[in-house]
Coordinates of C-alpha atoms in Angstrom, one line a residue:
V1 CA -105.9 159.2 -204.9
G2 CA -102.5 160.9 -204.3
G3 CA -101.2 157.5 -203.2
L4 CA -102.0 156.1 -206.6
L5 CA -100.1 158.8 -208.5
P6 CA -96.8 157.7 -210.0
E7 CA -93.5 158.8 -208.7
G8 CA -92.3 162.1 -210.2
F9 CA -95.8 163.4 -210.9
A10 CA -95.6 167.1 -211.1
C11 CA -98.2 169.5 -209.7
S12 CA -98.2 171.4 -213.0
S13 CA -99.6 168.3 -214.7
L14 CA -102.9 169.0 -213.1
Q15 CA -105.1 171.4 -215.1
R16 CA -108.0 173.6 -214.0
V17 CA -106.8 173.6 -210.4
P18 CA -107.8 176.8 -208.5
R19 CA -104.7 178.9 -207.8
N20 CA -105.4 179.2 -204.1
L21 CA -105.3 175.4 -203.8
S22 CA -102.2 174.7 -205.8
C23 CA -99.9 175.3 -202.8
F24 CA -101.5 172.3 -201.0
L25 CA -101.0 169.8 -203.8
P26 CA -97.4 168.7 -202.9
V27 CA -98.6 168.0 -199.3
A28 CA -101.7 166.2 -200.5
I29 CA -99.8 164.0 -202.9
R30 CA -97.2 163.1 -200.2
V31 CA -99.9 162.2 -197.7
G32 CA -101.9 160.3 -200.3
R33 CA -98.9 158.2 -201.1
M34 CA -98.6 157.2 -197.5
L35 CA -102.3 156.5 -197.3
G36 CA -102.1 154.4 -200.5
T37 CA -100.7 151.5 -198.5
A38 CA -102.6 152.3 -195.2
P39 CA -105.0 149.4 -195.5
M40 CA -102.2 146.9 -195.9
S41 CA -100.1 148.6 -193.2
L42 CA -103.0 148.6 -190.7
S43 CA -103.8 145.0 -191.4
T44 CA -100.1 144.1 -190.8
A45 CA -100.0 146.1 -187.5
F46 CA -103.2 144.7 -186.0
S47 CA -103.3 141.2 -187.3
P48 CA -102.3 138.5 -184.8
S49 CA -98.8 137.2 -185.1
F50 CA -98.4 133.6 -186.0
A51 CA -98.5 131.6 -182.7
P52 CA -95.4 129.4 -182.4
M53 CA -96.0 125.7 -182.2
P54 CA -94.6 123.8 -179.3
F55 CA -92.6 121.6 -181.6
R56 CA -88.9 121.2 -182.1
P57 CA -87.8 122.6 -185.5
T58 CA -86.6 119.6 -187.3
A59 CA -86.2 118.8 -191.0
C60 CA -89.3 117.0 -192.3
P61 CA -89.7 116.5 -196.1
G62 CA -92.8 118.0 -197.4
A63 CA -93.6 119.9 -194.2
S64 CA -91.6 123.0 -194.6
L65 CA -93.7 125.9 -196.0
Q66 CA -91.3 128.5 -197.4
H67 CA -93.2 131.7 -198.1
V68 CA -93.1 132.7 -201.7
G69 CA -92.9 136.4 -200.7
A70 CA -89.2 136.1 -200.6
F71 CA -89.1 136.3 -204.4
H72 CA -91.1 139.5 -204.8
S73 CA -89.8 142.2 -207.0
P74 CA -88.4 145.5 -205.6
A75 CA -91.7 147.2 -206.3
S76 CA -93.6 144.6 -204.2
P77 CA -95.1 145.7 -200.9
L78 CA -92.7 143.1 -199.3
A79 CA -89.7 144.9 -200.7
P80 CA -87.5 147.1 -198.4
P81 CA -88.6 150.7 -197.9
S82 CA -85.5 152.0 -199.7
A83 CA -86.4 150.1 -202.8
R84 CA -90.0 151.2 -202.9
K85 CA -90.0 154.4 -200.9
L86 CA -93.1 153.3 -199.2
P87 CA -93.8 151.6 -195.8
A88 CA -92.6 148.0 -196.0
L89 CA -95.1 145.3 -195.6
R90 CA -94.7 141.8 -194.2
S91 CA -96.7 138.7 -194.3
S92 CA -97.9 137.0 -191.2
S93 CA -98.2 133.5 -192.7
P94 CA -95.9 130.9 -191.2
T95 CA -92.5 130.4 -192.8
S96 CA -92.1 126.8 -191.7
F97 CA -94.1 124.1 -190.0
S98 CA -92.2 121.1 -188.8
P99 CA -94.0 118.8 -186.4
G100 CA -90.9 116.8 -185.8
A101 CA -91.4 116.4 -182.1
M102 CA -94.9 115.0 -182.3
G103 CA -93.8 111.6 -181.1
D104 CA -95.9 108.6 -181.7
V105 CA -99.3 110.3 -181.1
A106 CA -101.0 109.2 -184.2
E107 CA -104.6 110.2 -183.3
V108 CA -103.9 113.9 -183.8
E109 CA -101.1 113.8 -186.4
G110 CA -103.5 114.0 -189.3
S111 CA -105.0 117.2 -187.9
F112 CA -101.6 118.9 -188.0
W113 CA -100.9 117.8 -191.6
M114 CA -104.3 119.1 -192.5
F115 CA -103.4 122.4 -191.0
A116 CA -100.1 122.4 -192.9
A117 CA -102.0 122.0 -196.2
W118 CA -104.5 124.6 -195.2
A119 CA -101.8 127.1 -194.2
S120 CA -100.0 126.4 -197.5
L121 CA -103.2 127.2 -199.5
M122 CA -103.8 130.4 -197.5
S123 CA -100.1 131.5 -198.0
G124 CA -100.4 131.2 -201.7
L125 CA -103.8 133.0 -201.8
E126 CA -102.3 135.8 -199.7
H127 CA -99.4 136.1 -202.1
R128 CA -101.8 136.5 -205.0
L129 CA -103.7 139.2 -203.1
L130 CA -100.5 141.1 -202.2
S131 CA -99.4 141.0 -205.9
L132 CA -102.8 142.3 -207.0
H133 CA -102.7 145.1 -204.5
D134 CA -99.2 146.0 -205.7
R135 CA -100.4 146.3 -209.3
L136 CA -103.5 148.2 -208.4
S137 CA -101.6 150.7 -206.2
R138 CA -99.5 151.7 -209.2
K139 CA -102.5 152.5 -211.4
R140 CA -103.5 156.1 -212.0
F141 CA -107.3 155.6 -211.8
G142 CA -108.9 156.7 -208.5
R143 CA -111.6 154.0 -208.7
V144 CA -109.1 151.3 -207.8
T145 CA -108.6 152.8 -204.3
A146 CA -111.8 151.1 -203.1
A147 CA -110.5 147.8 -204.5
A148 CA -107.2 148.3 -202.7
V149 CA -109.0 148.9 -199.4
V150 CA -111.1 145.7 -199.9
L151 CA -108.0 143.7 -200.7
G152 CA -106.3 145.0 -197.6
L153 CA -109.2 143.9 -195.5
L154 CA -109.3 140.5 -197.1
V155 CA -105.6 140.0 -196.4
A156 CA -106.2 141.1 -192.8
M157 CA -109.0 138.5 -192.5
L158 CA -106.8 135.8 -193.9
R159 CA -104.0 136.7 -191.4
A160 CA -106.5 136.6 -188.6
A161 CA -107.7 133.2 -189.7
V162 CA -104.2 131.8 -189.9
G163 CA -103.4 133.2 -186.5
A164 CA -106.6 131.9 -184.9
T165 CA -106.0 128.4 -186.4
A166 CA -102.4 128.3 -185.3
G167 CA -103.4 129.3 -181.8
F168 CA -106.0 126.5 -181.8
F169 CA -103.6 123.9 -183.0
G170 CA -101.0 125.2 -180.5
A171 CA -103.4 124.8 -177.6
M172 CA -104.3 121.4 -178.9
A173 CA -100.7 120.4 -178.9
R174 CA -100.1 121.7 -175.4
F175 CA -103.1 120.0 -173.9
A176 CA -103.5 116.9 -176.0
L177 CA -100.0 116.0 -177.1
V178 CA -97.6 116.8 -174.3
P179 CA -99.5 116.8 -170.9
Q180 CA -97.5 113.9 -169.6
A181 CA -94.2 115.5 -170.7
A182 CA -95.3 118.8 -169.0
E183 CA -96.2 117.0 -165.8
E184 CA -92.9 115.1 -165.8
L185 CA -91.0 118.4 -166.3
A186 CA -92.9 120.0 -163.4
D187 CA -92.2 117.0 -161.2
A188 CA -88.5 117.1 -162.2
E189 CA -88.3 120.8 -161.2
E190 CA -90.0 120.1 -157.9
A191 CA -87.7 117.2 -157.2
E192 CA -84.6 119.3 -158.1
F193 CA -85.3 121.8 -155.3
A194 CA -87.3 119.5 -152.9
G195 CA -84.2 118.3 -151.1
E196 CA -81.9 120.1 -148.8
A197 CA -80.9 123.5 -150.1
P198 CA -77.3 123.9 -151.1
P199 CA -74.9 126.2 -149.1
L200 CA -75.4 129.9 -149.5
R201 CA -72.4 130.3 -151.8
E202 CA -73.8 127.7 -154.2
L203 CA -77.3 129.2 -154.4
R204 CA -78.2 129.9 -158.1
A205 CA -81.0 132.0 -159.5
E206 CA -83.0 128.8 -160.0
H207 CA -82.9 128.1 -156.2
L208 CA -84.0 131.6 -155.4
A209 CA -86.9 131.5 -157.9
A210 CA -88.1 128.1 -156.6
A211 CA -88.3 129.3 -152.9
R212 CA -91.7 128.9 -151.3
F213 CA -92.8 130.4 -148.0
G214 CA -96.3 130.3 -146.5
E215 CA -99.3 130.2 -148.7
H216 CA -98.1 132.8 -151.2
G217 CA -96.4 130.4 -153.5
R218 CA -93.0 130.8 -155.2
A219 CA -91.0 133.9 -155.3
T220 CA -91.8 136.4 -158.0
R221 CA -89.2 137.5 -160.5
R222 CA -88.8 140.8 -158.6
E223 CA -88.5 139.0 -155.3
A224 CA -85.9 136.6 -156.7
E225 CA -83.8 139.6 -157.8
A226 CA -84.1 141.1 -154.4
M227 CA -83.1 137.8 -152.8
G228 CA -80.0 137.8 -155.0
V229 CA -79.1 141.3 -153.6
V230 CA -79.4 139.9 -150.0
R231 CA -77.3 136.8 -150.9
D232 CA -74.5 139.0 -152.3
R233 CA -74.5 141.2 -149.3
V234 CA -74.2 138.2 -147.0
L235 CA -71.4 136.7 -149.1
A236 CA -69.5 140.0 -149.0
L237 CA -69.2 140.0 -145.2
S238 CA -65.6 140.2 -143.9
D239 CA -64.3 137.9 -141.1
A240 CA -64.3 140.9 -138.8
Q241 CA -68.0 141.6 -139.4
R242 CA -68.9 137.9 -139.0
L243 CA -67.4 137.8 -135.5
G244 CA -70.2 140.0 -134.2
M245 CA -72.9 137.8 -135.7
D246 CA -74.5 134.5 -135.2
Q247 CA -72.3 132.8 -137.7
A248 CA -74.0 129.4 -137.6
W249 CA -77.4 131.0 -138.4
V250 CA -75.8 133.0 -141.3
D251 CA -74.2 129.9 -142.7
A252 CA -77.5 128.0 -142.5
L253 CA -79.5 130.6 -144.4
T254 CA -81.8 129.1 -147.0
P255 CA -83.7 130.7 -150.0
V256 CA -86.8 130.6 -147.8
D257 CA -85.1 132.7 -145.2
L258 CA -84.1 135.2 -147.8
L259 CA -87.6 135.3 -149.2
R260 CA -89.0 136.0 -145.7
Y261 CA -86.9 139.1 -145.3
V262 CA -87.6 140.3 -148.8
R263 CA -91.4 140.0 -148.4
G264 CA -91.2 141.4 -144.9
N265 CA -89.5 144.5 -146.2
G266 CA -91.6 145.4 -149.2
G267 CA -89.6 143.5 -151.8
Q268 CA -86.6 145.9 -151.4
G269 CA -83.3 143.9 -151.5
G270 CA -81.2 146.6 -149.8
R271 CA -83.5 147.1 -146.9
A272 CA -84.0 143.3 -146.5
A273 CA -80.2 142.8 -146.4
D274 CA -79.9 145.5 -143.7
K275 CA -82.6 143.8 -141.6
L276 CA -81.1 140.3 -142.1
L277 CA -77.6 141.4 -141.0
G278 CA -79.1 143.3 -138.1
T279 CA -80.9 140.1 -137.1
A280 CA -77.6 138.2 -137.2
V281 CA -76.1 140.7 -134.8
W282 CA -79.1 140.6 -132.5
R283 CA -79.2 136.8 -132.4
K284 CA -75.7 136.7 -131.0
E285 CA -76.3 139.5 -128.5
Y286 CA -79.6 138.1 -127.3
G287 CA -78.3 134.5 -127.2
V288 CA -80.9 133.1 -129.5
A289 CA -78.8 130.1 -130.5
G290 CA -79.3 128.3 -127.2
I291 CA -82.8 129.5 -126.4
L292 CA -84.5 126.2 -127.3
D293 CA -82.5 124.5 -124.6
E294 CA -83.8 126.8 -121.9
E295 CA -86.4 125.1 -119.7
D296 CA -87.9 128.2 -118.2
T297 CA -89.1 129.6 -121.5
T298 CA -91.1 126.5 -122.5
I299 CA -94.9 126.8 -122.2
D300 CA -95.3 124.4 -119.3
A301 CA -92.5 126.0 -117.2
F302 CA -93.5 129.6 -118.1
F303 CA -97.1 129.1 -116.9
A304 CA -96.4 126.8 -114.1
D305 CA -99.2 126.7 -111.5
K306 CA -101.2 129.0 -113.9
T307 CA -103.7 128.7 -116.7
H308 CA -101.9 128.6 -120.0
E309 CA -102.3 131.9 -121.9
V310 CA -100.5 130.4 -124.9
D311 CA -100.8 126.9 -126.5
W312 CA -99.9 125.3 -129.8
L313 CA -102.9 123.7 -131.3
A314 CA -102.7 120.2 -132.8
E315 CA -101.7 120.0 -136.4
G316 CA -104.5 120.4 -138.9
A317 CA -106.4 123.0 -136.8
D318 CA -106.2 125.5 -139.7
L319 CA -108.6 124.4 -142.3
E320 CA -107.8 127.2 -144.8
G321 CA -104.0 127.0 -145.2
G322 CA -102.9 124.1 -142.9
R323 CA -100.6 126.4 -141.0
P324 CA -99.3 125.7 -137.5
S325 CA -101.7 127.5 -135.1
L326 CA -101.0 129.3 -131.9
L327 CA -103.8 130.0 -129.4
Y328 CA -103.6 133.1 -127.2
R329 CA -106.2 133.5 -124.4
S330 CA -106.3 137.1 -123.5
A331 CA -108.8 136.8 -120.7
V332 CA -106.3 135.1 -118.3
H333 CA -103.5 137.7 -119.0
H334 CA -102.9 140.1 -116.1
P335 CA -100.4 142.9 -116.7
S336 CA -97.4 143.1 -114.3
D337 CA -97.7 139.5 -113.2
I338 CA -94.7 138.6 -115.4
P339 CA -91.9 141.1 -116.2
T340 CA -92.0 142.3 -119.8
D341 CA -88.5 141.1 -120.6
R342 CA -89.5 137.6 -119.7
W343 CA -92.5 137.8 -121.9
V344 CA -90.3 138.8 -124.9
R345 CA -87.9 136.0 -124.3
F346 CA -90.8 133.5 -124.0
F347 CA -92.2 134.6 -127.4
V348 CA -88.7 134.5 -129.0
H349 CA -88.6 130.9 -127.8
Q350 CA -91.9 130.2 -129.5
C351 CA -90.8 131.9 -132.7
E352 CA -87.6 129.9 -132.8
W353 CA -89.5 126.7 -132.2
A354 CA -91.9 127.4 -135.1
R355 CA -89.0 128.4 -137.4
V356 CA -87.1 125.2 -136.7
R357 CA -90.1 122.9 -136.9
Y358 CA -92.0 124.6 -139.7
P359 CA -89.3 126.3 -141.8
N360 CA -91.4 126.8 -144.9
D361 CA -94.7 127.7 -143.2
Q362 CA -96.3 130.8 -141.7
V363 CA -98.1 130.7 -138.4
L364 CA -101.8 131.3 -137.6
V365 CA -102.6 133.1 -134.4
L366 CA -106.0 132.6 -132.9
V367 CA -106.8 135.3 -130.3
D368 CA -109.4 134.0 -127.8
R369 CA -111.3 137.0 -126.4
V370 CA -114.0 135.2 -124.5
G371 CA -114.3 137.0 -121.1
S372 CA -111.6 139.5 -122.0
G373 CA -111.8 143.1 -121.0
L374 CA -109.8 146.3 -120.6
S375 CA -108.1 145.0 -117.5
N376 CA -106.5 142.3 -119.6
Q377 CA -104.9 144.6 -122.1
D378 CA -101.1 145.0 -121.8
P379 CA -99.8 147.7 -124.3
T380 CA -96.3 147.6 -122.6
V381 CA -95.7 144.0 -123.6
L382 CA -97.1 144.7 -127.1
R383 CA -94.8 147.6 -127.6
A384 CA -91.7 145.6 -126.6
L385 CA -92.7 142.5 -128.6
A386 CA -93.8 144.1 -131.9
P387 CA -90.4 145.3 -133.1
V388 CA -88.8 141.9 -132.3
I389 CA -91.4 140.1 -134.5
V390 CA -91.3 142.6 -137.3
D391 CA -87.5 143.0 -137.5
H392 CA -86.2 139.5 -136.7
Y393 CA -89.1 137.2 -137.7
P394 CA -90.6 139.0 -140.7
D395 CA -93.5 137.5 -142.6
T396 CA -93.8 134.8 -140.0
I397 CA -97.5 135.4 -139.1
G398 CA -99.7 134.5 -142.0
R399 CA -103.1 134.8 -140.4
V400 CA -104.6 136.4 -137.3
V401 CA -108.1 135.3 -136.2
I402 CA -109.8 137.3 -133.4
A403 CA -113.0 136.0 -131.8
P404 CA -115.3 137.2 -130.6
V405 CA -115.2 140.9 -131.5
N406 CA -117.6 143.5 -130.0
K407 CA -118.8 146.6 -131.7
V408 CA -116.3 148.9 -130.0
L409 CA -113.3 146.8 -131.1
Y410 CA -114.7 146.5 -134.6
V411 CA -115.0 150.3 -134.9
I412 CA -111.4 150.7 -133.7
W413 CA -110.3 148.1 -136.2
G414 CA -112.1 150.0 -139.0
L415 CA -110.1 153.1 -138.1
V416 CA -106.8 151.3 -137.8
S417 CA -107.2 149.5 -141.1
L418 CA -107.3 152.7 -143.0
I419 CA -103.5 153.1 -142.5
L420 CA -102.6 149.5 -143.1
D421 CA -101.5 148.0 -146.4
A422 CA -103.6 145.5 -148.3
T423 CA -101.5 142.5 -147.4
T424 CA -101.7 143.2 -143.6
K425 CA -105.5 143.7 -143.8
S426 CA -106.0 140.5 -145.8
R427 CA -104.3 138.5 -143.0
M428 CA -106.7 139.8 -140.3
K429 CA -110.0 138.1 -139.7
L430 CA -112.3 139.5 -137.0
L431 CA -115.4 137.4 -136.2
K432 CA -118.5 139.2 -134.8
G433 CA -122.2 138.7 -134.5
A434 CA -124.3 136.0 -132.8
D435 CA -122.9 133.2 -135.1
W436 CA -119.2 134.0 -134.5
K437 CA -118.7 130.4 -133.3
H438 CA -120.1 129.0 -136.5
Q439 CA -117.9 131.3 -138.5
L440 CA -114.8 130.1 -136.5
T441 CA -115.5 126.5 -137.1
Q442 CA -115.6 127.2 -140.9
C443 CA -111.9 128.1 -140.8
M444 CA -110.7 126.1 -137.8
D445 CA -111.2 122.4 -137.0
A446 CA -113.7 122.1 -134.2
G447 CA -112.0 119.1 -132.7
R448 CA -108.8 121.1 -132.1
I449 CA -110.2 124.3 -130.6
P450 CA -111.7 124.7 -127.1
E451 CA -115.4 124.4 -126.3
R452 CA -115.7 128.0 -125.4
L453 CA -114.9 128.9 -129.0
G454 CA -117.4 126.5 -130.4
G455 CA -115.1 123.4 -130.6
T456 CA -115.0 120.1 -128.8
N457 CA -111.5 120.1 -127.3
T458 CA -111.9 119.9 -123.5
E459 CA -108.2 120.1 -122.6
L460 CA -107.6 123.8 -123.6

């Protein structure tokens, strides 16, 4: 009721008020005046905003719906707070509707003009309700409070209806009117970045955001920002710093390379830049530039007169992600047969080969444990190789499939997985049980894996 009292109403005007309550009247009146427009304020706050149409705003005679609320008096709920000394109200009805970019799609054009007429009618009705609420809120009679609440709820329902209808027609426009245009736009974006990446100095934010590596899709907004940090650090290198690095590799860096380092270092641009520059120094010191020309680090030469422990499977072996697949047979590995440093160089050769041949893909590693035991385990090679892979070929391994896995190894994996992050755990797949071969053929092509693993390949 206090919200319905006129401005300047004095507490002394109220008669027969108990003396111990008179001190609360000023507060009650002030609170009441704020609550007088509460229904309208709440309906404004929680009603859905008018969904923008996917049309170009163009002049169209008869289609513009200018809201009549612009001509309200200063006492109107739509007036500024300073004029009315009450919370300002707004209308959620559309201010204009111009389907100028509809093109020549005549089958749905009538639906939009029908919506324009309907929205115009609702806009006028809302204006009438707002005006009625404004007049009622200035009355002195308490019984109109209920009417004001009902009117506020009616306006809220109207606004919700307008918002829902606008959302429906907007979705209709997106999926019925412009699907071909959307597809052409997507194709154009793909074509723009499908070719050879520009030099590092010419990389724009669009190139960084369009980078893809592995099965994780394009770079996220946060990753693109971190890639920009890495790019700036590389471009800021002095000539003296570049002398100690593999300059050809640095100059040939692509957005995908930057994304690999960003993802391999938790999305932190500064840390990724440090690792990438460290790799540039390591590549020159280790002589990686010419490693693909070395004959003794190829698979055939490295395992001459021996059973191959490592082989690249034919393309298409990975049924889940289509990744290039490397087979490692642990049962034929014997520690100390080959020096550790030669093992590391051999695996660097394989990593370089995969990086050059499949620059935008991750690698699947299939660990064949058939016949493997404790005598085949070699933690020395693993300790020497792990930092090389993590630091200089980050995010290269996208999937590791281990088969078969006994109960002991599975328990060990359960303990180790407790300290691993979710991304690493999601990339590991351990196959156990009597049907492990069937499980493997569900994710690997049977024609490309050896018979001992449930496949049909007799050459491996």
